[in-house]
PDB file of C-alpha atoms and ligand atoms in Angstrom:
ATOM      1  CA  UNK A 146     -21.613  15.123 -10.292  1.00 91.00           C
ATOM      2  CA  UNK A 147     -22.713  11.794  -8.801  1.00 96.00           C
ATOM      3  CA  UNK A 148     -19.906  10.377  -6.702  1.00 98.00           C
ATOM      4  CA  UNK A 149     -19.851   7.000  -4.940  1.00 98.00           C
ATOM      5  CA  UNK A 150     -17.411   5.415  -2.529  1.00 98.00           C
ATOM      6  CA  UNK A 151     -16.490   1.774  -3.012  1.00 98.00           C
ATOM      7  CA  UNK A 152     -14.832   0.870   0.306  1.00 98.00           C
ATOM      8  CA  UNK A 153     -13.043  -2.318   1.243  1.00 98.00           C
ATOM      9  CA  UNK A 154      -9.888  -4.018   2.401  1.00 97.00           C
ATOM     10  CA  UNK A 155      -8.804  -5.004  -1.137  1.00 98.00           C
ATOM     11  CA  UNK A 156      -6.089  -7.277   0.277  1.00 98.00           C
ATOM     12  CA  UNK A 157      -5.590  -7.877  -2.603  1.00 98.00           C
ATOM     13  CA  UNK A 158      -7.900  -6.619  -5.360  1.00 98.00           C
ATOM     14  CA  UNK A 159      -9.624  -9.500  -7.170  1.00 98.00           C
ATOM     15  CA  UNK A 160     -11.362  -9.769 -10.519  1.00 97.00           C
ATOM     16  CA  UNK A 161     -14.615  -9.704  -8.535  1.00 97.00           C
ATOM     17  CA  UNK A 162     -13.766  -6.224  -7.182  1.00 97.00           C
ATOM     18  CA  UNK A 163     -12.920  -5.058 -10.709  1.00 97.00           C
ATOM     19  CA  UNK A 164     -16.312  -6.298 -11.894  1.00 96.00           C
ATOM     20  CA  UNK A 165     -18.095  -4.272  -9.191  1.00 97.00           C
ATOM     21  CA  UNK A 166     -16.047  -1.148 -10.025  1.00 96.00           C
ATOM     22  CA  UNK A 167     -16.984  -1.501 -13.706  1.00 95.00           C
ATOM     23  CA  UNK A 168     -20.662  -1.857 -12.760  1.00 96.00           C
ATOM     24  CA  UNK A 169     -20.458   1.119 -10.387  1.00 96.00           C
ATOM     25  CA  UNK A 170     -18.962   3.166 -13.183  1.00 95.00           C
ATOM     26  CA  UNK A 171     -22.111   2.736 -15.284  1.00 94.00           C
ATOM     27  CA  UNK A 172     -24.152   4.423 -12.510  1.00 96.00           C
ATOM     28  CA  UNK A 173     -21.902   7.193 -11.213  1.00 96.00           C
ATOM     29  CA  UNK A 174     -19.738   9.980 -12.657  1.00 96.00           C
ATOM     30  CA  UNK A 175     -17.006   9.211 -10.169  1.00 97.00           C
ATOM     31  CA  UNK A 176     -16.165   6.154  -8.079  1.00 97.00           C
ATOM     32  CA  UNK A 177     -13.671   6.470  -5.242  1.00 98.00           C
ATOM     33  CA  UNK A 178     -12.117   3.101  -4.489  1.00 98.00           C
ATOM     34  CA  UNK A 179     -11.297   3.559  -0.801  1.00 98.00           C
ATOM     35  CA  UNK A 180      -8.903   1.175   0.928  1.00 98.00           C
ATOM     36  CA  UNK A 181      -9.491   0.854   4.659  1.00 98.00           C
ATOM     37  CA  UNK A 182      -6.376   1.593   6.671  1.00 96.00           C
ATOM     38  CA  UNK A 183      -6.906  -0.691   9.638  1.00 92.00           C
ATOM     39  CA  UNK A 184      -3.747  -1.106  11.741  1.00 87.00           C
ATOM     40  CA  UNK A 185      -5.537  -3.696  13.943  1.00 88.00           C
ATOM     41  CA  UNK A 186      -6.005  -6.156  11.084  1.00 87.00           C
ATOM     42  CA  UNK A 187      -3.042  -8.106   9.760  1.00 92.00           C
ATOM     43  CA  UNK A 188      -2.848  -7.975   5.999  1.00 95.00           C
ATOM     44  CA  UNK A 189      -0.748  -9.410   3.202  1.00 97.00           C
ATOM     45  CA  UNK A 190      -0.120  -6.017   1.578  1.00 97.00           C
ATOM     46  CA  UNK A 191       0.346  -2.588   3.126  1.00 97.00           C
ATOM     47  CA  UNK A 192      -2.275   0.048   2.342  1.00 97.00           C
ATOM     48  CA  UNK A 193       0.229   1.775   0.033  1.00 97.00           C
ATOM     49  CA  UNK A 194       0.886  -1.472  -1.855  1.00 98.00           C
ATOM     50  CA  UNK A 195      -2.849  -2.117  -2.222  1.00 98.00           C
ATOM     51  CA  UNK A 196      -3.467   1.403  -3.524  1.00 98.00           C
ATOM     52  CA  UNK A 197      -0.562   1.079  -5.950  1.00 98.00           C
ATOM     53  CA  UNK A 198      -1.859  -2.242  -7.318  1.00 98.00           C
ATOM     54  CA  UNK A 199      -5.336  -0.763  -7.692  1.00 98.00           C
ATOM     55  CA  UNK A 200      -3.976   2.202  -9.657  1.00 97.00           C
ATOM     56  CA  UNK A 201      -2.059  -0.154 -11.913  1.00 96.00           C
ATOM     57  CA  UNK A 202      -4.915  -2.517 -12.713  1.00 96.00           C
ATOM     58  CA  UNK A 203      -7.809  -0.082 -12.981  1.00 94.00           C
ATOM     59  CA  UNK A 204      -8.802   0.933 -16.515  1.00 81.00           C
ATOM     60  CA  UNK A 205      -7.146   4.175 -17.634  1.00 76.00           C
ATOM     61  CA  UNK A 206      -9.925   5.281 -19.973  1.00 69.00           C
ATOM     62  CA  UNK A 207     -13.431   4.988 -18.634  1.00 71.00           C
ATOM     63  CA  UNK A 208     -16.700   6.950 -18.856  1.00 78.00           C
ATOM     64  CA  UNK A 209     -16.394   7.715 -15.193  1.00 90.00           C
ATOM     65  CA  UNK A 210     -13.503   9.004 -13.123  1.00 94.00           C
ATOM     66  CA  UNK A 211     -11.977   6.429 -10.806  1.00 96.00           C
ATOM     67  CA  UNK A 212      -9.965   7.641  -7.842  1.00 97.00           C
ATOM     68  CA  UNK A 213      -7.968   5.395  -5.533  1.00 98.00           C
ATOM     69  CA  UNK A 214      -7.612   6.571  -1.953  1.00 98.00           C
ATOM     70  CA  UNK A 215      -7.281   5.207   1.575  1.00 98.00           C
ATOM     71  CA  UNK A 216      -9.198   6.117   4.691  1.00 98.00           C
ATOM     72  CA  UNK A 217      -9.186   5.618   8.430  1.00 97.00           C
ATOM     73  CA  UNK A 218     -12.050   5.882  10.896  1.00 96.00           C
ATOM     74  CA  UNK A 219     -15.733   5.896  10.105  1.00 98.00           C
ATOM     75  CA  UNK A 220     -16.720   5.291   6.509  1.00 98.00           C
ATOM     76  CA  UNK A 221     -19.634   7.741   6.714  1.00 98.00           C
ATOM     77  CA  UNK A 222     -17.290  10.548   7.831  1.00 98.00           C
ATOM     78  CA  UNK A 223     -14.974   9.804   4.936  1.00 98.00           C
ATOM     79  CA  UNK A 224     -17.910   9.680   2.484  1.00 98.00           C
ATOM     80  CA  UNK A 225     -19.122  13.077   3.739  1.00 98.00           C
ATOM     81  CA  UNK A 226     -15.632  14.537   3.381  1.00 98.00           C
ATOM     82  CA  UNK A 227     -15.492  13.273  -0.213  1.00 98.00           C
ATOM     83  CA  UNK A 228     -19.019  14.641  -0.897  1.00 98.00           C
ATOM     84  CA  UNK A 229     -20.202  11.218  -2.041  1.00 98.00           C
ATOM     85  CA  UNK A 230     -23.898  10.452  -2.328  1.00 98.00           C
ATOM     86  CA  UNK A 231     -23.617   6.683  -2.071  1.00 98.00           C
ATOM     87  CA  UNK A 232     -21.621   3.728  -0.830  1.00 98.00           C
ATOM     88  CA  UNK A 233     -21.252   0.843  -3.280  1.00 98.00           C
ATOM     89  CA  UNK A 234     -20.886  -2.719  -2.010  1.00 98.00           C
ATOM     90  CA  UNK A 235     -20.806  -5.950  -3.947  1.00 97.00           C
ATOM     91  CA  UNK A 236     -22.994  -8.897  -3.027  1.00 96.00           C
ATOM     92  CA  UNK A 237     -21.862 -12.315  -4.216  1.00 93.00           C
ATOM     93  CA  UNK A 238     -24.218 -14.671  -2.452  1.00 90.00           C
ATOM     94  CA  UNK A 239     -26.959 -14.678   0.179  1.00 90.00           C
ATOM     95  CA  UNK A 240     -24.273 -15.337   2.784  1.00 89.00           C
ATOM     96  CA  UNK A 241     -22.899 -11.806   2.185  1.00 92.00           C
ATOM     97  CA  UNK A 242     -26.306 -10.245   2.721  1.00 94.00           C
ATOM     98  CA  UNK A 243     -26.598 -10.406   6.503  1.00 95.00           C
ATOM     99  CA  UNK A 244     -23.249  -8.688   7.147  1.00 95.00           C
ATOM    100  CA  UNK A 245     -23.839  -6.148   4.392  1.00 97.00           C
ATOM    101  CA  UNK A 246     -27.363  -5.341   5.581  1.00 97.00           C
ATOM    102  CA  UNK A 247     -26.112  -4.769   9.114  1.00 98.00           C
ATOM    103  CA  UNK A 248     -23.398  -2.391   7.888  1.00 98.00           C
ATOM    104  CA  UNK A 249     -25.751  -0.580   5.520  1.00 98.00           C
ATOM    105  CA  UNK A 250     -28.358  -0.014   8.243  1.00 98.00           C
ATOM    106  CA  UNK A 251     -25.742   1.105  10.743  1.00 98.00           C
ATOM    107  CA  UNK A 252     -24.277   3.505   8.198  1.00 98.00           C
ATOM    108  CA  UNK A 253     -27.806   4.788   7.463  1.00 98.00           C
ATOM    109  CA  UNK A 254     -28.349   5.425  11.156  1.00 98.00           C
ATOM    110  CA  UNK A 255     -25.081   7.380  11.283  1.00 98.00           C
ATOM    111  CA  UNK A 256     -25.684   9.255   8.001  1.00 98.00           C
ATOM    112  CA  UNK A 257     -29.302   8.983   6.764  1.00 98.00           C
ATOM    113  CA  UNK A 258     -28.551  11.022   3.631  1.00 97.00           C
ATOM    114  CA  UNK A 259     -26.026   8.486   2.358  1.00 98.00           C
ATOM    115  CA  UNK A 260     -27.458   5.555   0.380  1.00 98.00           C
ATOM    116  CA  UNK A 261     -25.827   2.129   0.178  1.00 98.00           C
ATOM    117  CA  UNK A 262     -26.154   0.572  -3.262  1.00 98.00           C
ATOM    118  CA  UNK A 263     -25.666  -3.183  -3.537  1.00 98.00           C
ATOM    119  CA  UNK A 264     -24.406  -4.435  -6.861  1.00 97.00           C
ATOM    120  CA  UNK A 265     -24.552  -8.119  -7.768  1.00 95.00           C
ATOM    121  CA  UNK A 266     -21.253  -9.419  -9.039  1.00 92.00           C
ATOM    122  CA  UNK A 267     -21.232 -11.405 -12.268  1.00 93.00           C
ATOM    123  CA  UNK A 268     -21.790 -15.156 -11.766  1.00 93.00           C
ATOM    124  CA  UNK A 269     -18.210 -15.871 -12.831  1.00 93.00           C
ATOM    125  CA  UNK A 270     -16.982 -13.875  -9.816  1.00 94.00           C
ATOM    126  CA  UNK A 271     -19.552 -14.983  -7.248  1.00 92.00           C
ATOM    127  CA  UNK A 272     -17.187 -17.331  -5.418  1.00 94.00           C
ATOM    128  CA  UNK A 273     -14.051 -15.140  -5.448  1.00 96.00           C
ATOM    129  CA  UNK A 274     -12.869 -13.501  -2.243  1.00 96.00           C
ATOM    130  CA  UNK A 275      -9.503 -12.026  -1.246  1.00 97.00           C
ATOM    131  CA  UNK A 276      -9.454 -14.366   1.742  1.00 96.00           C
ATOM    132  CA  UNK A 277      -9.811 -17.515  -0.379  1.00 97.00           C
ATOM    133  CA  UNK A 278      -7.384 -16.232  -3.012  1.00 98.00           C
ATOM    134  CA  UNK A 279      -4.714 -15.765  -0.321  1.00 97.00           C
ATOM    135  CA  UNK A 280      -5.455 -19.153   1.217  1.00 97.00           C
ATOM    136  CA  UNK A 281      -5.199 -20.982  -2.123  1.00 98.00           C
ATOM    137  CA  UNK A 282      -2.057 -19.071  -3.057  1.00 97.00           C
ATOM    138  CA  UNK A 283      -0.353 -19.785   0.290  1.00 95.00           C
ATOM    139  CA  UNK A 284      -1.122 -23.485  -0.125  1.00 96.00           C
ATOM    140  CA  UNK A 285       0.389 -23.563  -3.589  1.00 95.00           C
ATOM    141  CA  UNK A 286      -2.862 -23.598  -5.601  1.00 97.00           C
ATOM    142  CA  UNK A 287      -3.493 -21.815  -8.894  1.00 97.00           C
ATOM    143  CA  UNK A 288      -5.086 -18.360  -8.675  1.00 97.00           C
ATOM    144  CA  UNK A 289      -4.894 -17.523 -12.380  1.00 96.00           C
ATOM    145  CA  UNK A 290      -8.096 -15.845 -13.532  1.00 96.00           C
ATOM    146  CA  UNK A 291      -9.125 -14.913  -9.983  1.00 97.00           C
ATOM    147  CA  UNK A 292      -6.915 -11.811  -9.708  1.00 98.00           C
ATOM    148  CA  UNK A 293      -5.239  -9.628 -12.360  1.00 97.00           C
ATOM    149  CA  UNK A 294      -1.882 -11.104 -13.421  1.00 97.00           C
ATOM    150  CA  UNK A 295      -0.044  -8.108 -11.914  1.00 98.00           C
ATOM    151  CA  UNK A 296      -1.555  -8.952  -8.532  1.00 98.00           C
ATOM    152  CA  UNK A 297      -0.563 -12.598  -8.893  1.00 98.00           C
ATOM    153  CA  UNK A 298       3.003 -11.444  -9.620  1.00 98.00           C
ATOM    154  CA  UNK A 299       3.022  -9.144  -6.554  1.00 98.00           C
ATOM    155  CA  UNK A 300       1.808 -12.045  -4.413  1.00 98.00           C
ATOM    156  CA  UNK A 301       4.626 -14.225  -5.751  1.00 97.00           C
ATOM    157  CA  UNK A 302       7.146 -11.425  -5.042  1.00 96.00           C
ATOM    158  CA  UNK A 303       5.749 -10.976  -1.529  1.00 94.00           C
ATOM    159  CA  UNK A 304       6.061 -14.696  -0.788  1.00 91.00           C
ATOM    160  CA  UNK A 305       9.625 -14.753  -2.168  1.00 90.00           C
ATOM    161  CA  UNK A 306      10.694 -11.792  -0.002  1.00 88.00           C
ATOM    162  CA  UNK A 307       9.094 -13.419   3.055  1.00 82.00           C
ATOM    163  CA  UNK A 308      10.905 -16.699   2.331  1.00 82.00           C
ATOM    164  CA  UNK A 309      14.217 -14.835   1.901  1.00 81.00           C
ATOM    165  CA  UNK A 310      13.753 -13.098   5.244  1.00 78.00           C
ATOM    166  CA  UNK A 311      12.962 -16.506   6.777  1.00 70.00           C
TER     167      UNK A 311
HETATM  168  O1  PNS B  38     -13.632  -5.500   2.222  1.00 76.32           O
HETATM  169  P1  PNS B  38     -14.240  -5.487   3.599  1.00 76.32           P
HETATM  170  O2  PNS B  38     -13.183  -5.864   4.614  1.00 76.32           O
HETATM  171  O3  PNS B  38     -15.469  -6.341   3.692  1.00 76.32           O
HETATM  172  O4  PNS B  38     -14.681  -3.963   3.884  1.00 76.32           O
HETATM  173  C1  PNS B  38     -15.256  -3.604   5.111  1.00 76.32           C
HETATM  174  C2  PNS B  38     -15.386  -2.068   5.235  1.00 76.32           C
HETATM  175  C3  PNS B  38     -14.067  -1.383   4.970  1.00 76.32           C
HETATM  176  C4  PNS B  38     -16.427  -1.572   4.262  1.00 76.32           C
HETATM  177  C5  PNS B  38     -15.867  -1.774   6.693  1.00 76.32           C
HETATM  178  O5  PNS B  38     -15.076  -2.482   7.602  1.00 76.32           O
HETATM  179  C6  PNS B  38     -15.833  -0.288   7.040  1.00 76.32           C
HETATM  180  O6  PNS B  38     -16.578   0.496   6.515  1.00 76.32           O
HETATM  181  N1  PNS B  38     -14.935   0.094   7.973  1.00 76.32           N
HETATM  182  C7  PNS B  38     -14.734   1.458   8.385  1.00 76.32           C
HETATM  183  C8  PNS B  38     -15.170   1.674   9.844  1.00 76.32           C
HETATM  184  C9  PNS B  38     -16.649   1.922   9.919  1.00 76.32           C
HETATM  185  O7  PNS B  38     -17.179   2.860   9.371  1.00 76.32           O
HETATM  186  N2  PNS B  38     -17.335   1.022  10.656  1.00 76.32           N
HETATM  187  C10 PNS B  38     -18.776   1.045  10.791  1.00 76.32           C
HETATM  188  C11 PNS B  38     -19.422   0.291   9.637  1.00 76.32           C
HETATM  189  S1  PNS B  38     -21.074  -0.031   9.983  1.00 76.32           S
END
């Protein structure tokens, strides 16, 4: 049973994340999509909302099992608890590499038995990030094709409820 953790903020999940999950699924029997619960970071969606959206947009039938979960604290401790053998991270461009390398080497220092596997996202997704999606959305731009339509709807609902509350 080869299990990997795919950790991230997923605020919100993008089509780029879905691409990495699909690629991870070709390599592992189980992929745990793990949403970081970080109370210090302000986010558009709560951890529960992010997990719910993930569960709704992830493929139901797949060769590998996909679990959605959230975690707090050190990623390596969570990975050990879940008995995972690897951490999956997506790399879009060279600019991602420095940050990812630093995290991977730090995680290796903390847990040498845990490998970090970098997967290259498809070219069509190489410029998508949750941060840019939120920025474009908040400025009234079109985000169709960047996130699943359910996520776009939840973003619209979130904005409407914020506007109502003033
Ligand atoms: O989607 P993100 O925000 O780039 O994901 C970053 C994440 C969640 C992978 C990273 O912040 C993380 O692993 N946080 C947990 C705390 C931890 O283990 N820190 C040490 C990492 S070297």
